[in-house]
mmCIF file of C-alpha atoms in Angstrom:
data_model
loop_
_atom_site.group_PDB
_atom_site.id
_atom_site.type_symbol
_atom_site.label_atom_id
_atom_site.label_comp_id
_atom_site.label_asym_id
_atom_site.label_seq_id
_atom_site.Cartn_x
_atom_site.Cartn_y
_atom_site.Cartn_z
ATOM 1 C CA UNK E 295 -42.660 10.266 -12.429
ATOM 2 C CA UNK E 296 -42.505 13.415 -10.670
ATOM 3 C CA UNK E 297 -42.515 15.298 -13.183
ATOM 4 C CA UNK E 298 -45.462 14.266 -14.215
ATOM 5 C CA UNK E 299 -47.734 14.922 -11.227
ATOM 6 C CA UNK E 300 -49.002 18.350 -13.096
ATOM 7 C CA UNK E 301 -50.072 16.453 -16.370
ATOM 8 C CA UNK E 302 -53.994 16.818 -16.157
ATOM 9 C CA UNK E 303 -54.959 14.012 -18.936
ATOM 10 C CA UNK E 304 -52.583 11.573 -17.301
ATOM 11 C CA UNK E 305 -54.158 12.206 -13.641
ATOM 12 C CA UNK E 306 -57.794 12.133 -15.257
ATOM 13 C CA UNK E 307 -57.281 9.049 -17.081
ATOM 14 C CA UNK E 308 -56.450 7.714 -13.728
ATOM 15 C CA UNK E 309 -59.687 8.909 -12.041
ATOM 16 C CA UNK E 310 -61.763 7.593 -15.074
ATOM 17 C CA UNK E 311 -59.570 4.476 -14.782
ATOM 18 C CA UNK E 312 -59.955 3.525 -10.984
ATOM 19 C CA UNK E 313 -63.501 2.480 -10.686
ATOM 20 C CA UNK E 314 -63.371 0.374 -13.538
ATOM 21 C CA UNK E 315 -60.298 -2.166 -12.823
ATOM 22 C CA UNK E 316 -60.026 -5.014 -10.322
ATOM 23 C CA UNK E 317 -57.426 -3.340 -8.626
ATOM 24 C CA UNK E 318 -54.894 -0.784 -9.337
ATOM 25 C CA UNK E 319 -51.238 -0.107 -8.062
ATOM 26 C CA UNK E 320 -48.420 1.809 -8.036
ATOM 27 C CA UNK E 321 -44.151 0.995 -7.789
ATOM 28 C CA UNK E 322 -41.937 3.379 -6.358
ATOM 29 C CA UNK E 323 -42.786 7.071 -6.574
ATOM 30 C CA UNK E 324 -45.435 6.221 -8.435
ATOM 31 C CA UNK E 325 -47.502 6.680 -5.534
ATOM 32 C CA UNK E 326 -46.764 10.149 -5.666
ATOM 33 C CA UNK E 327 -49.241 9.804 -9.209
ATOM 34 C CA UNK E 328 -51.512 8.116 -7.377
ATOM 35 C CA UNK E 329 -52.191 10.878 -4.538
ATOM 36 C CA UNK E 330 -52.276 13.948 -6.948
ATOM 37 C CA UNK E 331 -55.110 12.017 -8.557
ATOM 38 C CA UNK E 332 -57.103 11.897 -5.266
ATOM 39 C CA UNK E 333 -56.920 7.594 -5.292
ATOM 40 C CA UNK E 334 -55.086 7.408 -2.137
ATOM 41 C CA UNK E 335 -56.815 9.958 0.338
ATOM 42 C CA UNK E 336 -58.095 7.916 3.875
ATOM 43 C CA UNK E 337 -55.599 4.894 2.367
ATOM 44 C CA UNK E 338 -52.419 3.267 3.957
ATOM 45 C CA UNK E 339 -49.529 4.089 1.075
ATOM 46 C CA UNK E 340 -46.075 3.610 0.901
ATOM 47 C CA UNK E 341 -43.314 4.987 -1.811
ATOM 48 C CA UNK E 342 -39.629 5.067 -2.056
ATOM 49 C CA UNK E 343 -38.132 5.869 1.256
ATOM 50 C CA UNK E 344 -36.705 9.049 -0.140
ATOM 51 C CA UNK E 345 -40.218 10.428 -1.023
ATOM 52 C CA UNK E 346 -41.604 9.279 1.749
ATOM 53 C CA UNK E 347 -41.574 12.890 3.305
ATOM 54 C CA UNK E 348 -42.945 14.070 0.071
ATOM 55 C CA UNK E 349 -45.940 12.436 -0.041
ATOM 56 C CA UNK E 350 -46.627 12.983 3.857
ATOM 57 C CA UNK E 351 -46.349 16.827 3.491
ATOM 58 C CA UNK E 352 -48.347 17.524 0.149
ATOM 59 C CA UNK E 353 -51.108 14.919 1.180
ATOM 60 C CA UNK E 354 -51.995 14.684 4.265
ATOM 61 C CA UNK E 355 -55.187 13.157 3.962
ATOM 62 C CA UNK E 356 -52.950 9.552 2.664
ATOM 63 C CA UNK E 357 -51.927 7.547 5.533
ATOM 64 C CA UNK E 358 -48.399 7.380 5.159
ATOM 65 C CA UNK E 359 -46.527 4.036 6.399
ATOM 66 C CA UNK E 360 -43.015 4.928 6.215
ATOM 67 C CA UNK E 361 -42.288 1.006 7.585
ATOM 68 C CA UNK E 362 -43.641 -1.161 4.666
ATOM 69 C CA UNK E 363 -42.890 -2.787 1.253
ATOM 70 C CA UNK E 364 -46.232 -2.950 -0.077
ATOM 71 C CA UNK E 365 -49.955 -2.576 1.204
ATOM 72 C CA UNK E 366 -51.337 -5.264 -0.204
ATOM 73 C CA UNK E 367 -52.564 -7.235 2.995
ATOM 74 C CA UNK E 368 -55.281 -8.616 4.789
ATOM 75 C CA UNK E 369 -57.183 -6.969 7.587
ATOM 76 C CA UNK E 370 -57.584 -3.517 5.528
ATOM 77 C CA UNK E 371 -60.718 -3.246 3.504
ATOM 78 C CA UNK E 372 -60.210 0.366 3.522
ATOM 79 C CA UNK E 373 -57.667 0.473 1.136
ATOM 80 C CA UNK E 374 -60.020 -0.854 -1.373
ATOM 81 C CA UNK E 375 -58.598 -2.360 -4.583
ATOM 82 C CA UNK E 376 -55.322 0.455 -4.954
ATOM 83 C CA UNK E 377 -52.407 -0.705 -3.444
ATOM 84 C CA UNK E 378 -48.794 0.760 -3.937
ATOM 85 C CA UNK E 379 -45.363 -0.587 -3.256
ATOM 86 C CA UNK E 380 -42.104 1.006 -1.632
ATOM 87 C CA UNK E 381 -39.593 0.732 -4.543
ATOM 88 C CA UNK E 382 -39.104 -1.648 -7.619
ATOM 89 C CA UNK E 383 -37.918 -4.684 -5.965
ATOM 90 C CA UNK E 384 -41.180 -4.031 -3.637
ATOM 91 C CA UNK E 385 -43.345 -3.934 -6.708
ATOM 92 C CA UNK E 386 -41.864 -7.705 -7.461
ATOM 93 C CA UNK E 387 -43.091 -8.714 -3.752
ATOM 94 C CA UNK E 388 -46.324 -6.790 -4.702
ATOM 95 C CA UNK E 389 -46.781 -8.687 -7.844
ATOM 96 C CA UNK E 390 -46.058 -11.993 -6.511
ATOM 97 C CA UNK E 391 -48.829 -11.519 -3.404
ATOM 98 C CA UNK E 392 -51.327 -10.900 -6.470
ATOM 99 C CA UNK E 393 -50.002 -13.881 -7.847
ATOM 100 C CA UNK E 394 -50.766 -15.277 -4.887
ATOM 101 C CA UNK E 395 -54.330 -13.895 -4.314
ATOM 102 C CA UNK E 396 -55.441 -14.764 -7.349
ATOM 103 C CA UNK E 397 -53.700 -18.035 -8.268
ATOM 104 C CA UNK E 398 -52.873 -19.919 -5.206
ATOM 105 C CA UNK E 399 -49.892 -20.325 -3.532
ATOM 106 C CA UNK E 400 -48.414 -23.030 -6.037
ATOM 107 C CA UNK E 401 -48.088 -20.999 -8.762
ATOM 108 C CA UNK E 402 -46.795 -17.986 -6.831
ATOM 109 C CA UNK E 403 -43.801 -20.270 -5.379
ATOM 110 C CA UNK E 404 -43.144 -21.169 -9.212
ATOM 111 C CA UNK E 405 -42.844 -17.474 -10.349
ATOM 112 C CA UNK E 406 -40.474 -17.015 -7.259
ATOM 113 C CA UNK E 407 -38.039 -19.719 -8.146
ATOM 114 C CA UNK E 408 -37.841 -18.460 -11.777
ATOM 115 C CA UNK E 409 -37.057 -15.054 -10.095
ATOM 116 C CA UNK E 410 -34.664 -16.796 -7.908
ATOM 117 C CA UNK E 411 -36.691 -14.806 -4.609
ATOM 118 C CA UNK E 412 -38.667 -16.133 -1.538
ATOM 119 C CA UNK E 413 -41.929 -16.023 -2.046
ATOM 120 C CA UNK E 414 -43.045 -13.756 0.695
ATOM 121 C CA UNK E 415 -41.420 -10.955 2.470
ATOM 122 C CA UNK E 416 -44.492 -9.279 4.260
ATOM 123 C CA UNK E 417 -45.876 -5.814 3.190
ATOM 124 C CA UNK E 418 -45.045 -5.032 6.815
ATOM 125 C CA UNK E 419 -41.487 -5.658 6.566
ATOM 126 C CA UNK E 420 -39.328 -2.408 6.593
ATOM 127 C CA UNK E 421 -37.835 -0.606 3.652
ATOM 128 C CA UNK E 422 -34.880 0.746 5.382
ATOM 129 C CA UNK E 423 -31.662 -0.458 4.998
ATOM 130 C CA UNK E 424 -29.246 0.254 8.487
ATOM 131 C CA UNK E 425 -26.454 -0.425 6.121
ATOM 132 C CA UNK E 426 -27.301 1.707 3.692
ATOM 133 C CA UNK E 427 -28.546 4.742 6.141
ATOM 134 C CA UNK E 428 -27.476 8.143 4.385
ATOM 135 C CA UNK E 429 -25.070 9.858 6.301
ATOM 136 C CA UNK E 430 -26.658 12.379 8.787
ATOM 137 C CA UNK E 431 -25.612 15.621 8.063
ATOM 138 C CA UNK E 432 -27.401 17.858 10.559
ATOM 139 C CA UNK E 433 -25.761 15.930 13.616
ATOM 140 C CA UNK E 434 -21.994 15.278 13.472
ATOM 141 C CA UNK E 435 -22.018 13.631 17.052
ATOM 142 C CA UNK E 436 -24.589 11.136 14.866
ATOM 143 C CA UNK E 437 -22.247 10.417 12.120
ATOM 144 C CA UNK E 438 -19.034 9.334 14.608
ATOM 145 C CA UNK E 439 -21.900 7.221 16.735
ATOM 146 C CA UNK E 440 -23.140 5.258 13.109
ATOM 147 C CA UNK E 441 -19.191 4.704 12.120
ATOM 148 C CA UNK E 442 -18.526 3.492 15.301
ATOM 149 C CA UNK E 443 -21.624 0.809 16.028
ATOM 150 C CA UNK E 444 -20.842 -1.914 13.201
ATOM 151 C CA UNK E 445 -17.967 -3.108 15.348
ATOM 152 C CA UNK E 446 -19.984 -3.150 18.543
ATOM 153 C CA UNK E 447 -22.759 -5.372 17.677
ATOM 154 C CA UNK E 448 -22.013 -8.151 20.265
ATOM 155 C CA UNK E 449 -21.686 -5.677 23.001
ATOM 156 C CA UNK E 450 -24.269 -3.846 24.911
ATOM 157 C CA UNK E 451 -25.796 -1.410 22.742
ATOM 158 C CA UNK E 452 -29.002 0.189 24.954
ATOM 159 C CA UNK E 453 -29.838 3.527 24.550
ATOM 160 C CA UNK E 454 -28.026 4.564 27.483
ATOM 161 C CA UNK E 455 -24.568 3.083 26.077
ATOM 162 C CA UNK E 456 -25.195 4.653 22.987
ATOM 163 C CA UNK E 457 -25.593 8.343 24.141
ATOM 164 C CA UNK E 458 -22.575 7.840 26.848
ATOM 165 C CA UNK E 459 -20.555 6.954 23.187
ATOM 166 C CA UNK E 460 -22.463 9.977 21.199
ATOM 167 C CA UNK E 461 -21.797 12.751 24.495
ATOM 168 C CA UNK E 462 -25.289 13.526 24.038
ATOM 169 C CA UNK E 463 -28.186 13.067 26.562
ATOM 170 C CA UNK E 464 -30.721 9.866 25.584
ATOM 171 C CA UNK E 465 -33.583 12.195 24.523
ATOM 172 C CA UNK E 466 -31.469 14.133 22.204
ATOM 173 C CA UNK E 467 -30.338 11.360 20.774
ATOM 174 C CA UNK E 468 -33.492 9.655 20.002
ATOM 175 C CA UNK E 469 -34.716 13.007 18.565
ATOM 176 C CA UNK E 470 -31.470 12.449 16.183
ATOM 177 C CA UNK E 471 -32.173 9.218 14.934
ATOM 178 C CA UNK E 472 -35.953 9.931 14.089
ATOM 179 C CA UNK E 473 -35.273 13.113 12.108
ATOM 180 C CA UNK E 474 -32.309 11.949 10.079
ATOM 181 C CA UNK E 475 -32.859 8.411 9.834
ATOM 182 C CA UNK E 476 -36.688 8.278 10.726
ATOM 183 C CA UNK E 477 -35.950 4.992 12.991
ATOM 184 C CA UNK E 478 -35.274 4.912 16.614
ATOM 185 C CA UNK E 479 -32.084 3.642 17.941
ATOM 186 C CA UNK E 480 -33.233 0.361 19.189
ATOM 187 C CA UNK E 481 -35.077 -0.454 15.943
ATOM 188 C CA UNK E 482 -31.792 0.765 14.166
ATOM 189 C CA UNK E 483 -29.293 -0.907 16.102
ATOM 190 C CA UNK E 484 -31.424 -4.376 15.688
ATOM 191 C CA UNK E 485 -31.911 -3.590 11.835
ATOM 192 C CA UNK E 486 -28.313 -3.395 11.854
ATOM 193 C CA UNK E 487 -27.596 -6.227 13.535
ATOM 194 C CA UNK E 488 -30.190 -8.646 11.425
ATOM 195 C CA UNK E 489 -28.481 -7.185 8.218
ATOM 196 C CA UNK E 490 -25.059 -8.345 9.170
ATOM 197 C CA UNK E 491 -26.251 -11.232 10.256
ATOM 198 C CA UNK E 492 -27.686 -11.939 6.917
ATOM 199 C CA UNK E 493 -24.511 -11.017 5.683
ATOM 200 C CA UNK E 494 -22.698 -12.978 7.422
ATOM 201 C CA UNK E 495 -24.716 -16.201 6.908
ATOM 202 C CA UNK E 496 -24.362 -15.785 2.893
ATOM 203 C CA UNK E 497 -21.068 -16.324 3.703
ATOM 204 C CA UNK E 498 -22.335 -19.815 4.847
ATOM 205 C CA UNK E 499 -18.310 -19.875 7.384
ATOM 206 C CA UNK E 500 -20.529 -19.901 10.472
ATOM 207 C CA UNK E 501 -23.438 -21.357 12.151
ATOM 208 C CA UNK E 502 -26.490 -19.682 13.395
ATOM 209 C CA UNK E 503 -25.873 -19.392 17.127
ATOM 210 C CA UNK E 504 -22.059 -18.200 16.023
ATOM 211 C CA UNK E 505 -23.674 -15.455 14.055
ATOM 212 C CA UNK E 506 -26.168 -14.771 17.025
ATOM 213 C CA UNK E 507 -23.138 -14.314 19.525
ATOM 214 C CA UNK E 508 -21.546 -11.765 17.357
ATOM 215 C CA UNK E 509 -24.275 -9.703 16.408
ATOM 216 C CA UNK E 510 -25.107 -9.541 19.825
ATOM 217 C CA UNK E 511 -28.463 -11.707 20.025
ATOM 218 C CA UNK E 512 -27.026 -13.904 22.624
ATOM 219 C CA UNK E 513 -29.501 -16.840 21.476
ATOM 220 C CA UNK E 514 -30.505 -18.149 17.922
ATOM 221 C CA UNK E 515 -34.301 -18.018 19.146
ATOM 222 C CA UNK E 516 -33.819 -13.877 19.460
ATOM 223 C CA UNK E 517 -31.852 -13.993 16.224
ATOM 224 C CA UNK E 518 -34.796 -16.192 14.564
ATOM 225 C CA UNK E 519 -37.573 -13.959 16.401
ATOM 226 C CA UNK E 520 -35.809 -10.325 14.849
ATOM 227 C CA UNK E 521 -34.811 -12.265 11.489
ATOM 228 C CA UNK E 522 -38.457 -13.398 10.452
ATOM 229 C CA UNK E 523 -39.848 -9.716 11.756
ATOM 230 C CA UNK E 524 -37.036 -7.924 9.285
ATOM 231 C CA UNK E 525 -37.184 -10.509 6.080
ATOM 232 C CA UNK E 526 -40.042 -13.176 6.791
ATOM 233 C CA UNK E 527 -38.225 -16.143 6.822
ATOM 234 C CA UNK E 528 -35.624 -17.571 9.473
ATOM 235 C CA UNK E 529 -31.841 -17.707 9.776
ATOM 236 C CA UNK E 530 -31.177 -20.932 8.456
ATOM 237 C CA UNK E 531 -34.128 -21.006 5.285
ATOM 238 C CA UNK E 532 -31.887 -17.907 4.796
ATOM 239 C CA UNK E 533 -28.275 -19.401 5.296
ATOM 240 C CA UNK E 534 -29.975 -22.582 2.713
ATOM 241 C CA UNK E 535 -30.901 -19.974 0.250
ATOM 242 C CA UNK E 536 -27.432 -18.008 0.180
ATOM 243 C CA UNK E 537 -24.650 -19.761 1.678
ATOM 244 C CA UNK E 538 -25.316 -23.421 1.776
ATOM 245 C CA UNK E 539 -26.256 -25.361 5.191
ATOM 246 C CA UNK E 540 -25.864 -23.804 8.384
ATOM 247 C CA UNK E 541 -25.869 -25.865 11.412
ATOM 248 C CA UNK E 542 -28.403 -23.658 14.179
ATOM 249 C CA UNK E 543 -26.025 -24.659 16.748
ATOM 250 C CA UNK E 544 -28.735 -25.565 19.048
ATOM 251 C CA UNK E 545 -31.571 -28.014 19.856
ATOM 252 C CA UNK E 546 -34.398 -25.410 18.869
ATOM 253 C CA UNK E 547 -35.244 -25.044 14.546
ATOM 254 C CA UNK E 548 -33.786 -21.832 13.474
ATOM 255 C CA UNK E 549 -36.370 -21.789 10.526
#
């Protein structure tokens, strides 16, 4: 795709294309098409996490949203009819909120089950994996504080705690995480913590409010609260899904 962001008939179909068609969209990088042709100027987009810097940099009239899967929502009419997804499994949650849109919600919760998916994870919901974070390479003190946190999660993990364990004052710190991992450490630390909670709930050994305790959530209603913000559904339609029946260990629904 990159490559082909200099190929003038393939950008001008595009233009010529654009006011014609009920809508048009882009997976992955493909964005990257997208704003060479001039289609995403004054428009939310989103791309591939890795390109994300990319497309900021050469196009600065697109409105970057380095925090989504998709930008097909409501509540922004001025992103027209061209939408664009953050990577391939995001075009899949793109397609299937078309399917949506245009068939009902029905027939978009049949395509999901033959996909073996949820129906919805929101356009909104991040890209980033904590778990899969590249390793920072510009701040060592970074690296040893990221090797170190997956064994803390049930422990107190503010920003203070976390620069006394890094030797480096809070501000410096938070500088850290946004320019190598473009997150700040509270939004890191709680992606973190949701992801091995999801792990750990696939393994379908330990109830909800267990899984709360140890990630450090104290209370399934936080764990439910930070679990439907990161993947749109709760703890237990997610322990259902994956690991079989999980018992919310509480009074209050987990879903």
């Amino acid at each position: 795709v990159i490559a082909q962001r200099g190929n003038a008939p393939l950008l001008d179909w595009l233009r010529r294309a654009e006011p014609t068609v009920r809508r048009l969209g882009s997976v992955c990088s493909g964005a990257l098409l997208l704003a060479e042709a001039g289609l995403l100027d004054g428009r939310r987009a989103t791309s591939h996490w890795s390109r994300l810097a990319q497309l900021r940099q050469r196009h600065p009239a697109v409105r970057v949203e380095p925090d989504c899967l998709h930008t097909f929502d409501a509540g922004h009419a001025e992103d027209g009819h061209v939408f664009t997804s953050a990577g391939v499994t995001a075009g899949i949650d793109l397609a299937l909120a078309l399917v949506e849109a245009d068939l009902g919600r029905p027939m978009a919760l049949a395509v999901a089950r033959q996909l073996v998916m949820f129906l919805r994870r929101p356009g909104g919901q991040a890209q980033f994996s904590a778990l899969l974070a590249p390793e920072p390479r510009r701040t060592p003190r970074l690296a040893a504080l990221l090797d170190w946190l997956p064994g803390q999660l049930g422990s107190d993990l503010s920003l203070e705690r976390l620069a006394a364990q890094a030797c480096l004052p809070p501000r410096t710190l938070t500088r850290a995480f946004q320019r190598e991992l473009g997150s700040s450490p509270a939004r890191y630390v709680e992606r973190l913590r949701v992801e091995t909670a999801s792990a750990l709930l696939a393994q379908g050994q330990a109830s909800v409010a267990t899984v709360a305790r140890l990630c450090g959530f104290g209370h399934p209603e936080s764990l439910r609260r930070s679990f439907h913000k990161q993947y749109g559904v709760g703890p237990q339609a997610w322990a259902a899904r994956f690991g079989g029946d999980a018992d919310t260990g509480s009074a209050q629904p987990s879903t």
